[in-house]
């Protein structure tokens, strides 16, 4: 069982990192975290080279993401909420998912198949955002680009008063999510 977690927080030991740690503790198999703030991945330039040719014009490491994603039975997007949405850093990185959309629907490359997997979301918010749904809607859109079927989320929504690592309710939500996903991953075949 292989889980790929895309982390959109710049804080190495911040709230999102605490949720990820708790999540990985509960989930069997290998969890790998891709911290987009530590990557050199530039945002998509919409140069459209990929509309007619294989490979991205920006050779900056994003090409390593696709084989990892193909292996993953579970994809997790984890992020702080900034202005009601996933962090700009995550969204900037995610513009590069356009390569998948173009390969599948414009270039129709039969060799660029991502397969299917489960998807989940972890969110940390400082208290200003009461409703995570706008951020979740964006995350679900990104998941679809990755061949991931959204299967749930967990959140720490009051980190201004209670850091995620001390938020027992949020951490138990993370554990419940991990348990549910582990059961599904065991019962169903992912990636497919
Ligand atoms: C630029 C910026 C925008 C933010 N916008 C929101 C927001 O809209 N709603 C909210 O509840 N918290 C907001 N926050 C607070 C973060 O979501 C919160 O501190 C979170 O726990 C940080 O997670 P991290 O430690 O994983 O980076 C914002 C923080 C920053 C830096």
Short mmCIF file of C-alpha atoms and ligand atoms in Angstrom, two decimals:
data_model
loop_
_atom_site.label_atom_id
_atom_site.label_comp_id
_atom_site.label_asym_id
_atom_site.label_seq_id
_atom_site.Cartn_x
_atom_site.Cartn_y
_atom_site.Cartn_z
CA UNK A 1 0.00 0.00 0.00
CA UNK A 2 1.56 3.29 -1.14
CA UNK A 3 0.19 6.73 -0.21
CA UNK A 4 1.41 9.94 -1.83
CA UNK A 5 0.81 13.13 0.17
CA UNK A 6 1.18 16.55 -1.45
CA UNK A 7 1.83 19.13 1.28
CA UNK A 8 1.14 22.79 0.49
CA UNK A 9 2.40 24.29 3.76
CA UNK A 10 5.69 26.18 3.98
CA UNK A 11 5.92 25.39 7.74
CA UNK A 12 7.99 22.25 8.26
CA UNK A 13 6.62 21.64 11.75
CA UNK A 14 3.35 23.46 11.33
CA UNK A 15 -0.25 22.38 11.63
CA UNK A 16 -0.53 20.63 8.28
CA UNK A 17 2.66 18.71 9.08
CA UNK A 18 1.10 17.60 12.41
CA UNK A 19 -2.01 16.32 10.62
CA UNK A 20 0.15 14.48 8.09
CA UNK A 21 2.21 12.84 10.86
CA UNK A 22 -0.94 11.65 12.66
CA UNK A 23 -2.41 10.39 9.38
CA UNK A 24 0.71 8.41 8.42
CA UNK A 25 0.90 6.85 11.90
CA UNK A 26 -2.53 5.28 11.40
CA UNK A 27 -2.20 4.20 7.80
CA UNK A 28 -0.51 0.90 6.90
CA UNK A 29 2.09 0.81 4.14
CA UNK A 30 4.43 3.47 2.83
CA UNK A 31 3.54 7.18 3.02
CA UNK A 32 5.62 9.60 0.97
CA UNK A 33 5.29 13.36 1.43
CA UNK A 34 5.97 15.76 -1.41
CA UNK A 35 6.43 19.24 0.08
CA UNK A 36 5.69 21.58 -2.78
CA UNK A 37 7.36 24.51 -0.97
CA UNK A 38 10.67 22.63 -1.08
CA UNK A 39 10.34 21.71 -4.75
CA UNK A 40 11.77 23.71 -7.63
CA UNK A 41 8.59 23.20 -9.62
CA UNK A 42 7.63 26.37 -11.51
CA UNK A 43 4.02 27.14 -12.37
CA UNK A 44 2.65 26.12 -15.78
CA UNK A 45 3.38 28.76 -18.45
CA UNK A 46 0.55 27.57 -20.70
CA UNK A 47 3.14 27.50 -23.50
CA UNK A 48 1.09 24.67 -25.08
CA UNK A 49 4.11 22.72 -26.25
CA UNK A 50 2.49 19.65 -24.64
CA UNK A 51 -0.58 20.07 -26.88
CA UNK A 52 1.45 18.55 -29.70
CA UNK A 53 4.47 16.92 -28.06
CA UNK A 54 5.25 14.64 -25.13
CA UNK A 55 7.08 16.09 -22.13
CA UNK A 56 6.87 19.45 -20.39
CA UNK A 57 9.04 22.36 -21.58
CA UNK A 58 9.90 23.01 -17.92
CA UNK A 59 12.35 20.25 -16.96
CA UNK A 60 12.29 20.94 -13.22
CA UNK A 61 11.42 17.67 -11.50
CA UNK A 62 7.66 17.48 -12.07
CA UNK A 63 8.34 14.55 -14.40
CA UNK A 64 9.17 12.50 -11.25
CA UNK A 65 5.65 13.04 -9.89
CA UNK A 66 3.78 11.05 -12.56
CA UNK A 67 5.39 7.60 -11.91
CA UNK A 68 4.84 8.10 -8.16
CA UNK A 69 1.20 8.97 -8.74
CA UNK A 70 0.71 5.89 -10.94
CA UNK A 71 1.94 3.70 -8.06
CA UNK A 72 -0.21 5.37 -5.41
CA UNK A 73 -3.39 3.70 -4.18
CA UNK A 74 -4.16 6.84 -2.20
CA UNK A 75 -3.42 10.48 -3.01
CA UNK A 76 -3.72 13.09 -0.24
CA UNK A 77 -3.74 16.86 -0.70
CA UNK A 78 -2.79 18.55 2.58
CA UNK A 79 -2.73 22.31 3.00
CA UNK A 80 -3.27 25.29 5.24
CA UNK A 81 -6.27 27.37 4.26
CA UNK A 82 -5.23 30.75 2.89
CA UNK A 83 -8.07 33.17 2.12
CA UNK A 84 -10.58 30.33 2.22
CA UNK A 85 -8.66 28.17 -0.27
CA UNK A 86 -5.69 25.77 -0.42
CA UNK A 87 -2.39 27.68 -0.16
CA UNK A 88 -1.14 29.60 -3.19
CA UNK A 89 1.98 27.43 -3.12
CA UNK A 90 -0.14 24.28 -3.58
CA UNK A 91 -2.26 25.89 -6.30
CA UNK A 92 0.85 27.15 -8.10
CA UNK A 93 2.33 23.63 -8.08
CA UNK A 94 -1.03 22.18 -9.15
CA UNK A 95 -1.06 24.25 -12.36
CA UNK A 96 1.39 21.61 -13.59
CA UNK A 97 -1.39 19.02 -13.45
CA UNK A 98 -2.49 20.61 -16.71
CA UNK A 99 0.04 18.28 -18.36
CA UNK A 100 -2.18 15.33 -17.40
CA UNK A 101 -5.32 17.00 -18.73
CA UNK A 102 -3.61 17.85 -22.03
CA UNK A 103 -2.03 14.40 -22.41
CA UNK A 104 -5.34 12.64 -21.84
CA UNK A 105 -7.86 14.90 -23.52
CA UNK A 106 -6.01 17.00 -26.11
CA UNK A 107 -3.01 14.90 -27.21
CA UNK A 108 -4.87 11.68 -26.34
CA UNK A 109 -1.63 9.91 -25.52
CA UNK A 110 -2.43 6.21 -24.98
CA UNK A 111 0.78 5.81 -22.93
CA UNK A 112 -0.10 8.55 -20.46
CA UNK A 113 -2.55 6.71 -18.29
CA UNK A 114 -2.64 7.66 -14.61
CA UNK A 115 -4.99 4.90 -13.43
CA UNK A 116 -7.50 5.26 -10.59
CA UNK A 117 -6.97 5.73 -6.86
CA UNK A 118 -8.63 7.05 -3.73
CA UNK A 119 -8.20 10.68 -2.73
CA UNK A 120 -8.38 12.49 0.60
CA UNK A 121 -7.79 15.98 1.98
CA UNK A 122 -6.17 17.33 5.16
CA UNK A 123 -6.73 20.99 6.04
CA UNK A 124 -5.44 23.37 8.70
CA UNK A 125 -7.14 26.73 9.27
CA UNK A 126 -6.52 29.51 11.73
CA UNK A 127 -10.11 30.04 12.78
CA UNK A 128 -11.25 32.67 10.29
CA UNK A 129 -12.68 30.08 7.91
CA UNK A 130 -15.70 28.30 9.35
CA UNK A 131 -16.67 26.42 6.20
CA UNK A 132 -13.99 24.24 4.53
CA UNK A 133 -16.25 23.51 1.54
CA UNK A 134 -14.81 26.13 -0.88
CA UNK A 135 -11.29 24.76 -0.28
CA UNK A 136 -12.56 21.18 -0.58
CA UNK A 137 -14.27 21.97 -3.87
CA UNK A 138 -10.93 23.16 -5.28
CA UNK A 139 -9.12 20.10 -3.89
CA UNK A 140 -11.69 17.77 -5.47
CA UNK A 141 -11.12 19.45 -8.84
CA UNK A 142 -7.35 18.86 -8.52
CA UNK A 143 -8.00 15.24 -7.51
CA UNK A 144 -9.98 14.57 -10.64
CA UNK A 145 -6.92 15.64 -12.68
CA UNK A 146 -4.94 12.97 -10.78
CA UNK A 147 -7.41 10.13 -11.32
CA UNK A 148 -8.35 10.21 -7.64
CA UNK A 149 -11.83 9.47 -6.33
CA UNK A 150 -12.50 11.79 -3.38
CA UNK A 151 -13.13 9.72 -0.25
CA UNK A 152 -13.14 12.23 2.61
CA UNK A 153 -11.31 14.88 4.61
CA UNK A 154 -10.13 15.79 8.10
CA UNK A 155 -9.35 19.27 9.39
CA UNK A 156 -8.01 21.32 12.28
CA UNK A 157 -10.05 24.51 11.96
CA UNK A 158 -9.00 26.54 14.98
CA UNK A 159 -5.21 26.53 14.96
CA UNK A 160 -5.15 30.15 16.19
CA UNK A 161 -6.30 28.84 19.59
CA UNK A 162 -5.17 25.22 19.44
CA UNK A 163 -2.25 23.96 17.35
CA UNK A 164 -3.24 20.92 15.30
CA UNK A 165 -0.84 18.67 17.25
CA UNK A 166 -2.82 19.47 20.46
CA UNK A 167 -6.29 19.39 18.92
CA UNK A 168 -7.63 16.03 20.14
CA UNK A 169 -10.85 16.30 18.15
CA UNK A 170 -9.05 17.10 14.91
CA UNK A 171 -6.53 14.31 15.50
CA UNK A 172 -9.27 11.78 16.14
CA UNK A 173 -10.90 12.93 12.87
CA UNK A 174 -7.58 12.23 11.15
CA UNK A 175 -7.45 8.74 12.73
CA UNK A 176 -11.02 7.94 11.69
CA UNK A 177 -10.28 9.07 8.13
CA UNK A 178 -7.12 6.92 7.99
CA UNK A 179 -9.04 3.88 9.33
CA UNK A 180 -11.84 4.28 6.78
CA UNK A 181 -9.37 4.66 3.94
CA UNK A 182 -7.25 1.72 5.10
CA UNK A 183 -10.35 -0.50 5.11
CA UNK A 184 -11.30 0.60 1.61
CA UNK A 185 -7.76 0.15 0.33
CA UNK A 186 -7.67 -3.36 1.73
CA UNK A 187 -11.08 -4.31 0.32
CA UNK A 188 -10.73 -2.69 -3.11
CA UNK A 189 -7.92 -2.83 -5.61
CA UNK A 190 -6.05 0.51 -5.95
CA UNK A 191 -4.36 1.74 -8.06
CA UNK A 192 -6.36 0.28 -10.92
C1 LIG B 1 -1.50 34.14 3.85
C2 LIG B 1 -2.37 33.47 4.89
C3 LIG B 1 -3.74 33.42 4.70
C4 LIG B 1 -4.55 32.78 5.64
N1 LIG B 1 -5.91 32.73 5.43
C5 LIG B 1 -6.70 32.07 6.31
C6 LIG B 1 -8.10 31.96 6.08
O1 LIG B 1 -8.65 32.44 5.09
N2 LIG B 1 -8.84 31.29 7.00
C7 LIG B 1 -8.29 30.74 8.13
O2 LIG B 1 -9.03 30.16 8.93
N3 LIG B 1 -6.95 30.83 8.36
C8 LIG B 1 -6.15 31.47 7.49
N4 LIG B 1 -4.79 31.53 7.69
C9 LIG B 1 -4.21 30.83 8.86
C10 LIG B 1 -3.64 29.44 8.49
O3 LIG B 1 -4.59 28.69 7.78
C11 LIG B 1 -3.29 28.68 9.78
O4 LIG B 1 -2.35 29.40 10.53
C12 LIG B 1 -2.80 27.28 9.52
O5 LIG B 1 -2.89 26.54 10.71
C13 LIG B 1 -1.35 27.24 9.04
O6 LIG B 1 -1.02 25.92 8.75
P1 LIG B 1 0.51 25.42 8.62
O7 LIG B 1 1.12 25.60 9.99
O8 LIG B 1 0.42 24.01 8.20
O9 LIG B 1 1.16 26.25 7.56
C14 LIG B 1 -3.97 32.18 6.78
C15 LIG B 1 -2.56 32.24 6.96
C16 LIG B 1 -1.78 32.87 6.03
C17 LIG B 1 -0.27 32.89 6.21
#
